[in-house]
Coordinates of C-alpha atoms in Angstrom, one line a residue:
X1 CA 74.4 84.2 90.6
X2 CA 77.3 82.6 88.7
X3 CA 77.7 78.7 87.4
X4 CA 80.7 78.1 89.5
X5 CA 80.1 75.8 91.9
X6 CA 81.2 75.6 95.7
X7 CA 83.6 73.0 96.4
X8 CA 83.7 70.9 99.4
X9 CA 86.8 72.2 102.1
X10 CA 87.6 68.8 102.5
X11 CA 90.3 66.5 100.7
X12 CA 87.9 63.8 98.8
X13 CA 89.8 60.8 97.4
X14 CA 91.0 60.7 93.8
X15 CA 88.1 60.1 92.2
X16 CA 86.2 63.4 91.9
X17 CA 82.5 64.2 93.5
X18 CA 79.9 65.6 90.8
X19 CA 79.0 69.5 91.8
X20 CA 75.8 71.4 91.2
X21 CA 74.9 74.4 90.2
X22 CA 76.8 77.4 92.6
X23 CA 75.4 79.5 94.5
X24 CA 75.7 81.1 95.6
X25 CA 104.6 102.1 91.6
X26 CA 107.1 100.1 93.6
X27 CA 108.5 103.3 95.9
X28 CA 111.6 105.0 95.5
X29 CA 113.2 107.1 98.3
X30 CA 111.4 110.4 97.9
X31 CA 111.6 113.8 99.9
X32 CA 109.6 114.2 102.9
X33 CA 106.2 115.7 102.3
X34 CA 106.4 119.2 103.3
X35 CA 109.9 119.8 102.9
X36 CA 110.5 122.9 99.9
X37 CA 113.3 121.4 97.3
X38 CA 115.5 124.9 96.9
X39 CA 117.8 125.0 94.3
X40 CA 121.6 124.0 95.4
X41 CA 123.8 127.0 94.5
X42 CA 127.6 125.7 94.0
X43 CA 130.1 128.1 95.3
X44 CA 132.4 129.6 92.9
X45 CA 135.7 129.1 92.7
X46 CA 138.2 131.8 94.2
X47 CA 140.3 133.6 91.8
X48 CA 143.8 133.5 91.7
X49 CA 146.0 136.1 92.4
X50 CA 148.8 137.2 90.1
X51 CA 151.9 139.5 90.3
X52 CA 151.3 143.2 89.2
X53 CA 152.8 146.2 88.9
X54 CA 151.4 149.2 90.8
X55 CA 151.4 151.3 87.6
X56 CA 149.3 148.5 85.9
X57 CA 146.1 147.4 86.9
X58 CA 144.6 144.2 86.6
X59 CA 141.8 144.2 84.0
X60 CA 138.3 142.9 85.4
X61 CA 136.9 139.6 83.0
X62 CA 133.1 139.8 82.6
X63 CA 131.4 137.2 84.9
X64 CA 130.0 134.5 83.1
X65 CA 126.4 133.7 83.2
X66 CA 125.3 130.9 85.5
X67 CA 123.9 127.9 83.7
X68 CA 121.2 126.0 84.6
X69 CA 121.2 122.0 85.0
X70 CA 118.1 119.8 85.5
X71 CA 119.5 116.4 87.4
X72 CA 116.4 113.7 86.5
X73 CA 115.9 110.9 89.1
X74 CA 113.3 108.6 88.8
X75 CA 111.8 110.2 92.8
X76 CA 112.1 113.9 91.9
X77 CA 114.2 117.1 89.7
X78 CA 116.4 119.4 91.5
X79 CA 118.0 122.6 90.1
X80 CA 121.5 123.4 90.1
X81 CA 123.1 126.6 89.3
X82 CA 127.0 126.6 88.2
X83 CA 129.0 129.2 87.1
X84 CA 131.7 128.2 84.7
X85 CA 135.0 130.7 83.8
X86 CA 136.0 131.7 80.4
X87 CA 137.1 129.2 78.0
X88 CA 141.0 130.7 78.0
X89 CA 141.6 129.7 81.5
X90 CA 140.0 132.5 83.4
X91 CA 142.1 135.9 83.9
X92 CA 144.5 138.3 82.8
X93 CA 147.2 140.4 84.2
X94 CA 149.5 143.2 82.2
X95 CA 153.1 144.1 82.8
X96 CA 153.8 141.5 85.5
X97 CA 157.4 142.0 87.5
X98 CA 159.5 138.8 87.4
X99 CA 161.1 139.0 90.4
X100 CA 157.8 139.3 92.2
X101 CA 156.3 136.6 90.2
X102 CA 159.4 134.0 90.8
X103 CA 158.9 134.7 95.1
X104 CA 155.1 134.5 94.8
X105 CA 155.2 131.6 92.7
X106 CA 158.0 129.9 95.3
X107 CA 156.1 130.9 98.0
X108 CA 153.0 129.3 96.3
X109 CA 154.8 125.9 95.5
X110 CA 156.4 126.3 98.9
X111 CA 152.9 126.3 100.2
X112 CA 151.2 123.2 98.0
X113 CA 154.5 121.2 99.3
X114 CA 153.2 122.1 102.5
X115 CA 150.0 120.9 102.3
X116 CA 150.6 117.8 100.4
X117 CA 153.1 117.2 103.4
X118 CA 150.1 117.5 105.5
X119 CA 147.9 115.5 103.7
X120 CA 150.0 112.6 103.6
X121 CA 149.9 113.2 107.4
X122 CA 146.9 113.7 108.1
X123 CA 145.7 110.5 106.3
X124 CA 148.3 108.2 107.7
X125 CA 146.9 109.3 110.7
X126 CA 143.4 108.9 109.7
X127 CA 143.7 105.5 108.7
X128 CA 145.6 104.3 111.5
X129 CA 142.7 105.7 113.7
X130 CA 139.9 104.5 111.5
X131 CA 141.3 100.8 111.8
X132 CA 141.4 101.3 115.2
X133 CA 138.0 102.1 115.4
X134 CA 136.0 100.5 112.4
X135 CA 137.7 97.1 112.4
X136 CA 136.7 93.6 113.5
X137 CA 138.7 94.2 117.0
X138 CA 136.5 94.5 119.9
X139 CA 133.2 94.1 117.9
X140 CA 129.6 93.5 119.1
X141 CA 127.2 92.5 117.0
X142 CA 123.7 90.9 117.3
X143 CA 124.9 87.4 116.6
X144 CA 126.7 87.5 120.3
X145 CA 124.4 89.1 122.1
X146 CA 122.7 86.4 125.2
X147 CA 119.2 85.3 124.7
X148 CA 116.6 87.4 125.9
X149 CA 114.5 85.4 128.9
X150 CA 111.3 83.6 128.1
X151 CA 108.6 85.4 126.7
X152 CA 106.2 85.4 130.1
X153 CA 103.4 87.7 128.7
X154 CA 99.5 86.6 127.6
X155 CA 97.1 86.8 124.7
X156 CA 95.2 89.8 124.7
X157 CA 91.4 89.3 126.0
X158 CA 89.6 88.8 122.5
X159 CA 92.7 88.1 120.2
X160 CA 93.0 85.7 117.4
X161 CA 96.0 84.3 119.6
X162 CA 94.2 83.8 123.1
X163 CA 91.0 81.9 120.4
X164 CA 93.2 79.4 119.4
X165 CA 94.8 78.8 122.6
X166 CA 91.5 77.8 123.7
X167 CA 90.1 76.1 120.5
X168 CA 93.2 74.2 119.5
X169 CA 92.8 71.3 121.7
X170 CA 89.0 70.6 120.5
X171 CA 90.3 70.5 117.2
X172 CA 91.6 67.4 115.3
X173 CA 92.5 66.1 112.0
X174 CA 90.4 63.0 109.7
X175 CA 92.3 60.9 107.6
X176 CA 90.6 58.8 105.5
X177 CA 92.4 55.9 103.5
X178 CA 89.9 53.4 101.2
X179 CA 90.6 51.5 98.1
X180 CA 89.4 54.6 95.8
X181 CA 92.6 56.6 97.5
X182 CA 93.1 58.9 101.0
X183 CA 92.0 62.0 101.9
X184 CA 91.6 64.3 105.0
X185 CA 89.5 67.0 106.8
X186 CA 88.8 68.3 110.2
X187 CA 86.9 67.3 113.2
X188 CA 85.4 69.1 116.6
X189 CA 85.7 67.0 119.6
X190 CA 82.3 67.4 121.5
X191 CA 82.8 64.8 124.9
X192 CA 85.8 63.8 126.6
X193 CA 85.3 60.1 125.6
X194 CA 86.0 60.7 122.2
X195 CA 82.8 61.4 120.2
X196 CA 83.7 64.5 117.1
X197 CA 81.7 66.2 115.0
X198 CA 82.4 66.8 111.4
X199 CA 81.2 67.1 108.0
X200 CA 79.4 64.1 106.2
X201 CA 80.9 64.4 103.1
X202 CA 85.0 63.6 105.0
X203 CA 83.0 60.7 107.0
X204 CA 81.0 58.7 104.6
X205 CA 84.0 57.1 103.4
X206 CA 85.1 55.8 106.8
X207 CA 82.2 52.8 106.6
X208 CA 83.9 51.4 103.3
X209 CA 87.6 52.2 104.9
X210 CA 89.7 53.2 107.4
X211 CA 89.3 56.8 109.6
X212 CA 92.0 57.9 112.2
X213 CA 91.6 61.0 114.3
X214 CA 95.0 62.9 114.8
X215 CA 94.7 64.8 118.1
X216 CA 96.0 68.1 119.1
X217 CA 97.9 66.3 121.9
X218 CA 99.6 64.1 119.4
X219 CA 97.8 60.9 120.2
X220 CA 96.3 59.1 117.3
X221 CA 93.2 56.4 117.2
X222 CA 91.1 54.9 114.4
X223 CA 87.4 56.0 114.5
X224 CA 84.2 54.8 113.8
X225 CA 81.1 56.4 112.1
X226 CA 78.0 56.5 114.5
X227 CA 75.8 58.6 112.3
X228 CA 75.0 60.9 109.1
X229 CA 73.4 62.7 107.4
X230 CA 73.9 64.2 104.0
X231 CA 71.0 66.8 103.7
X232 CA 72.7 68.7 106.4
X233 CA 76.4 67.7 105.4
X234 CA 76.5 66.9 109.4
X235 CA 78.2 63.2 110.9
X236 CA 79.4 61.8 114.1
X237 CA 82.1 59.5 114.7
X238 CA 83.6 58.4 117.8
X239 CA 87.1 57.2 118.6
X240 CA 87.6 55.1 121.3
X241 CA 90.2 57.1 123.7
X242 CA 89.6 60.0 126.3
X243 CA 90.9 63.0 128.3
X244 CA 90.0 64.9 125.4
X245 CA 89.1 68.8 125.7
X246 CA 85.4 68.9 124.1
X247 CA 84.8 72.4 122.4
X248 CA 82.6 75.2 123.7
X249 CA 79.6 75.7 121.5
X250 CA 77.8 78.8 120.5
X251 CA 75.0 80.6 118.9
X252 CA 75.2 82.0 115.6
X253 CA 71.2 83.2 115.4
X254 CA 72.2 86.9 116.9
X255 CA 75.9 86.7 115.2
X256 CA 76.2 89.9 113.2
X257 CA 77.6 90.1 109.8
X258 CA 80.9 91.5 110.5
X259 CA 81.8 90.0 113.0
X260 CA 85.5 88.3 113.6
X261 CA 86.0 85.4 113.5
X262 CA 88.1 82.2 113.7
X263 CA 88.9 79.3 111.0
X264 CA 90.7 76.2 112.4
X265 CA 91.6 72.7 110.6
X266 CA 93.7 71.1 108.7
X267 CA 93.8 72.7 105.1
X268 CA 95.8 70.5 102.6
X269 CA 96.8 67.8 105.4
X270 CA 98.7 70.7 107.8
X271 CA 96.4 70.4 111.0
X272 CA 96.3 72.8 113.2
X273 CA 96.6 75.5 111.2
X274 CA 94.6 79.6 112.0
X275 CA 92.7 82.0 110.0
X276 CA 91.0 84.7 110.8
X277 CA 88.5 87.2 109.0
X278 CA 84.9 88.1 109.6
X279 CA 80.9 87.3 109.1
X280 CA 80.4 88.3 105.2
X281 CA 76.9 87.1 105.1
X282 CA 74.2 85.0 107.1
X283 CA 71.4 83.2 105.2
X284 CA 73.6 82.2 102.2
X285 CA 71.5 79.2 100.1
X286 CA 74.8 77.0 99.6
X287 CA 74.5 73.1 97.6
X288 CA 77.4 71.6 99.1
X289 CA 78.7 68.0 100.8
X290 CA 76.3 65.7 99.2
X291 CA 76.9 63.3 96.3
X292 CA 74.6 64.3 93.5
X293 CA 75.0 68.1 94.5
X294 CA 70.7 68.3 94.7
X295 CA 68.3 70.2 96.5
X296 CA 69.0 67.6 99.5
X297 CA 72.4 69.1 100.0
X298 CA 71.3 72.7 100.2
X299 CA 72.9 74.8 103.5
X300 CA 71.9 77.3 105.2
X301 CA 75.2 78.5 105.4
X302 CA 77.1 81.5 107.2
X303 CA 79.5 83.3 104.6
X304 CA 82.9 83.9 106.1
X305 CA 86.3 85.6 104.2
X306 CA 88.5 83.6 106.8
X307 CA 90.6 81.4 104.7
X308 CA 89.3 78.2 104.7
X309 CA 90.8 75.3 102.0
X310 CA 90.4 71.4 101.1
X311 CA 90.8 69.6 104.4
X312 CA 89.3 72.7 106.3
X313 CA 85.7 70.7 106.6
X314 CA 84.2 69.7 109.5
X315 CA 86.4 72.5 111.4
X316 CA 84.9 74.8 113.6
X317 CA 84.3 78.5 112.9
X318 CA 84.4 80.1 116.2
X319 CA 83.6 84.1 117.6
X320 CA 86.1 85.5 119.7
X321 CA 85.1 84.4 122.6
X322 CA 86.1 81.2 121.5
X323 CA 83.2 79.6 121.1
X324 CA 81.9 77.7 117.7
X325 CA 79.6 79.3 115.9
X326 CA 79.8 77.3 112.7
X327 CA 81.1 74.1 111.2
X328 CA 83.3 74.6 107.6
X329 CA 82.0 73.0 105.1
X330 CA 82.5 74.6 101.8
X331 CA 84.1 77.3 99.4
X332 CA 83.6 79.0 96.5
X333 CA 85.7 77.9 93.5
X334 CA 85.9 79.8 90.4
X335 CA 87.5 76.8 88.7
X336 CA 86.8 73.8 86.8
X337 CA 85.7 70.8 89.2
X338 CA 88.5 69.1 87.7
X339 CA 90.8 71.9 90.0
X340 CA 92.3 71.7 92.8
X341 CA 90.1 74.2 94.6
X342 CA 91.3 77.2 96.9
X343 CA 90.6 79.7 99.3
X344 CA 89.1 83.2 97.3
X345 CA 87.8 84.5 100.8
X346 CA 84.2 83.0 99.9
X347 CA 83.7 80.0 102.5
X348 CA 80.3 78.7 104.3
X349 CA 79.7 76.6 107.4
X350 CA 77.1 75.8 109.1
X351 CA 75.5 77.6 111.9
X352 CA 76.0 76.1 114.8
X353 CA 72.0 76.5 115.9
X354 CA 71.2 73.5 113.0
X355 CA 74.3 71.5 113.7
X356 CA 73.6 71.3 117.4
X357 CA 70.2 69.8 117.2
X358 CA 71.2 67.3 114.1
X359 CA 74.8 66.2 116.1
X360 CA 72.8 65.5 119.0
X361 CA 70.2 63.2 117.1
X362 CA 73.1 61.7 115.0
X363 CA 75.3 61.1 118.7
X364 CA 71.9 59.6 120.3
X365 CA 70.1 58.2 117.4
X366 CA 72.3 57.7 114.7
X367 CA 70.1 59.4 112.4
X368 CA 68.6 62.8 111.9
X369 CA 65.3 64.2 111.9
X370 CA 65.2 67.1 108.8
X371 CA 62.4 70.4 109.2
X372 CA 60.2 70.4 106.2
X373 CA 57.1 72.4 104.6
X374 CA 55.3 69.3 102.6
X375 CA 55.8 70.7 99.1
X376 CA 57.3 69.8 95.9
X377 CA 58.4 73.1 93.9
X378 CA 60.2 74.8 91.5
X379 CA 61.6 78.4 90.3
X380 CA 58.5 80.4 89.5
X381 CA 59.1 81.6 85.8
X382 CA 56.8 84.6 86.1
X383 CA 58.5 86.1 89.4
X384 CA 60.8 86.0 92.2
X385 CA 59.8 82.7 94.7
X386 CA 59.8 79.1 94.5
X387 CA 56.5 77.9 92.7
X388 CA 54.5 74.9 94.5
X389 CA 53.9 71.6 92.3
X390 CA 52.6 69.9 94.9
X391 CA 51.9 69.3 97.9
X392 CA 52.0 66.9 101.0
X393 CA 48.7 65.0 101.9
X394 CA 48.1 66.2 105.4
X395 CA 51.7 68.0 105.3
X396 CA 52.2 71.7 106.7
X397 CA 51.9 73.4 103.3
X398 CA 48.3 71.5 102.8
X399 CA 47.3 72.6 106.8
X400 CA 48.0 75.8 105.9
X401 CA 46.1 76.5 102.7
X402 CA 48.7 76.7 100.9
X403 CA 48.0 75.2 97.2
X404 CA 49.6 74.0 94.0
X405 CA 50.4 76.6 91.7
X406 CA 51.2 79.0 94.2
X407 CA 54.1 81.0 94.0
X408 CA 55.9 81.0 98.0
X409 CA 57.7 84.5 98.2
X410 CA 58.4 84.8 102.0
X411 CA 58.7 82.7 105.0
X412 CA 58.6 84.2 108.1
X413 CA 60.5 87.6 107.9
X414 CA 62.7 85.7 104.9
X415 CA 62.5 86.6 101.5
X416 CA 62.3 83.5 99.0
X417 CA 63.9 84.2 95.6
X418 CA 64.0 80.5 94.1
X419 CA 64.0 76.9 95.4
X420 CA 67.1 77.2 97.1
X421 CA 66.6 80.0 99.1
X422 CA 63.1 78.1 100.7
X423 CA 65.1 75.1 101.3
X424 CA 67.6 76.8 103.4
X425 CA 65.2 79.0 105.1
X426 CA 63.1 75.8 106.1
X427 CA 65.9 74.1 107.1
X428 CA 67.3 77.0 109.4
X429 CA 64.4 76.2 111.8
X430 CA 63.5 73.2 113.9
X431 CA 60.5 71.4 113.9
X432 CA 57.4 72.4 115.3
X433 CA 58.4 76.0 114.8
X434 CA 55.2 78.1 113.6
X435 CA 55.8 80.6 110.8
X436 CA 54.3 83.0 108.5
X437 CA 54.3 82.5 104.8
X438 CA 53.4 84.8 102.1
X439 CA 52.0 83.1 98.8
X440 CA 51.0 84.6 95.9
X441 CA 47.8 83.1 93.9
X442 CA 45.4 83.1 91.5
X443 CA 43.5 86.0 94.3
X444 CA 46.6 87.8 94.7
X445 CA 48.9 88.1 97.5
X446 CA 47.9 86.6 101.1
X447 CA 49.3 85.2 104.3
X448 CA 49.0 82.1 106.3
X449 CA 50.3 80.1 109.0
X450 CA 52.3 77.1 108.6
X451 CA 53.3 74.9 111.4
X452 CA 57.1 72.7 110.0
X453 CA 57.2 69.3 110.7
X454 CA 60.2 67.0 111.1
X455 CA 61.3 63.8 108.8
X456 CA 63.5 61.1 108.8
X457 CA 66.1 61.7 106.0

């Protein structure tokens, strides 16, 4: 556990919210591999023939030994082997004949003549042709090719593409204005008549000032807030328009970690905008969304490494079937609070499981009805587990047998490692939901069975 603190996904107003406690060789062109690198062997030069006498034979100069060069690149070191001739020019002849030498030497000047003839030639006509050729004349290049036709294929079954073809019209954008300043996050719309799900901490502002939902369809309306509730970070607002495209919810109880996933919102103002990633962890203890940052605001958050950024909140996390599985709600920032926070692949929604049953009491009710034990506690000092102060008069935790000084270090299958961690475990079940606890007393380790209840927040 660090002391950063995760910051809310969604763009707050100037004025800053207190946090809590967190908690959670560039390449060269080389050789093919596999490919020997032999030694390139120059030729040598021919040597040149001289006028002799047939009495007098030409004597035979030693032949030099080859050298050997080392060319350094910075991708790899070949060896070359050159043979150089003697330093007085190369060979010797005795008692040459004149007139043979004047004929052979006319012959041979006769002959470079000749060639450079030819070579003048030869590259006149080589030019000509390579103009021909190479120039602009008669050019095609990609710039005047036609336009392919219309791209008429489909999203893969199952692809991040075919998710937010689905999701993208269920998804809008909040902008809040008040006299503190503006600021923005995301929305789910869950009916056609305009009711959307989102984050409490991007609608509590909307009672003091003004809220406009920015559709995917590009229709705009101002919205009002019909319910909250901060201990979940959950809200409902409704504005007043319809033919909208309500979302498809999921279940994220079986969701495995690993699984892939979808991000949608509107990070830094620029709505509409997909990530993908996967399901790092389920279960994380996460304060988050609430003003003071206290054990009122703790989630029971699903960790995700899809990017998710201020003005990502209240934007569904979905699976690939499209479905929501989670509602963004915060990220981990390694800053200072004073920072404009980022994605660092350490986000947390909500799973969808708790935000169904609070949405539908906020939509019907416009309040919420919160799962609790009946106990007042605090990190144990001696051990792992959240240490009872007190409890409830006629609460679960009393009902149960369950007494003060008692150290709670597992509820239902659930390991509890500090106050957190039995806050978002409670909170990850609904009312009336019966569950074994493991306390540890002044006897020693024992069981018992504690039925939640539900309160008002």
């Amino acid at each position: 556990m660090t002391d950063h603190t995760p910051g809310y996904s969604g763009n707050q107003p100037d004025e800053p919210k207190p946090q809590a406690d967190g908690p959670v060789a560039g390449t060269g062109d080389t050789p093919p591999a596999g490919v020997p690198q032999q030694p390139y062997q120059q030729p040598q030069p021919a040597q040149p023939q001289s006028a002799q006498s047939q009495s007098a034979q030409p004597q035979q100069a030693p032949q030099p030994e080859p050298h050997q060069y080392a060319a350094q690149s910075p991708h790899a070191t070949q060896q070359f082997t050159h043979t150089q001739p003697w330093p007085s020019g190369g060979y010797t002849a005795t008692a040459p004949v004149p007139q043979q030498r004047s004929r052979y030497v006319g012959l041979a000047a006769g002959a470079a003549a000749l060639a450079l003839v030819a070579g003048l030639v030869g590259g006149g006509i080589g030019g000509y042709v390579g103009y021909q050729l190479g120039g602009d004349k008669g050019a095609v290049t990609s710039l005047d090719q036609p336009r392919p036709a219309r791209s008429a294929s489909t999203a893969p079954a199952g692809s991040v593409q075919q998710v937010a073809q689905k999701v993208l019209p269920s998804v809008v954008q909040l902008q809040l204005v008040t006299e503190r300043g503006a600021g923005e996050g995301s929305g789910i719309v869950i009916s056609n008549d305009g009711y959307i799900l989102t984050n409490n901490h991007v609608a509590e502002g909307g009672q003091n000032g003004r809220l406009t939902a920015l559709f995917h369809d590009n229709r705009s309306a101002p919205v009002r807030v019909v319910g909250t509730d901060p201990k979940s970070d959950l809200a409902v607002v409704k504005a007043d328009i319809t033919g909208l495209t309500p979302a498809e919810l999921g279940r994220s109880d079986d969701l495995p970690v690993g699984a892939p996933v979808v991000a949608i919102g509107s990070p830094f103002g620029l709505s509409g905008t997909v990530t993908s990633g996967i399901i790092s962890a389920k279960d994380r203890p996460v304060r988050a969304g609430g003003e003071s940052g206290s054990q009122d605001t703790v989630l029971n958050a699903l960790q995700t490494d899809a990017a998710i950024n201020p003005g990502n909140s209240g934007g569904p996390l979905v699976d690939m079937d499209g479905n929501v599985v989670g509602i963004n709600s915060a990220i981990y920032s390694p800053g200072s609070s004073q920072e404009r926070a980022g994605s660092v692949g350490l986000g947390f929604a909500i799973p969808i499981d708790q935000a169904k049953r609070i949405s539908t009491e906020l939509k019907d009710t416009g309040s919420a009805t919160q799962t609790t034990l009946g106990v007042v506690i605090t990190n144990s000092q001696q051990q792992a587990g959240a240490q009872v102060r007190d409890v409830t008069q006629g609460g679960p935790a009393e009902q149960a047998g369950i007494r003060p000084g008692d150290v709670i270090t597992k509820i239902g299958d659930r390991a509890v490692l500090d106050t957190d961690s039995l806050i978002a475990a409670v909170r990850s079940h609904a009312p009336g939901d019966r569950l074994p606890i493991t306390v540890t007393g002044p006897g020693g380790d024992r069981t018992v069975d504690a039925t939640l209840a539900g309160q008002k927040g």
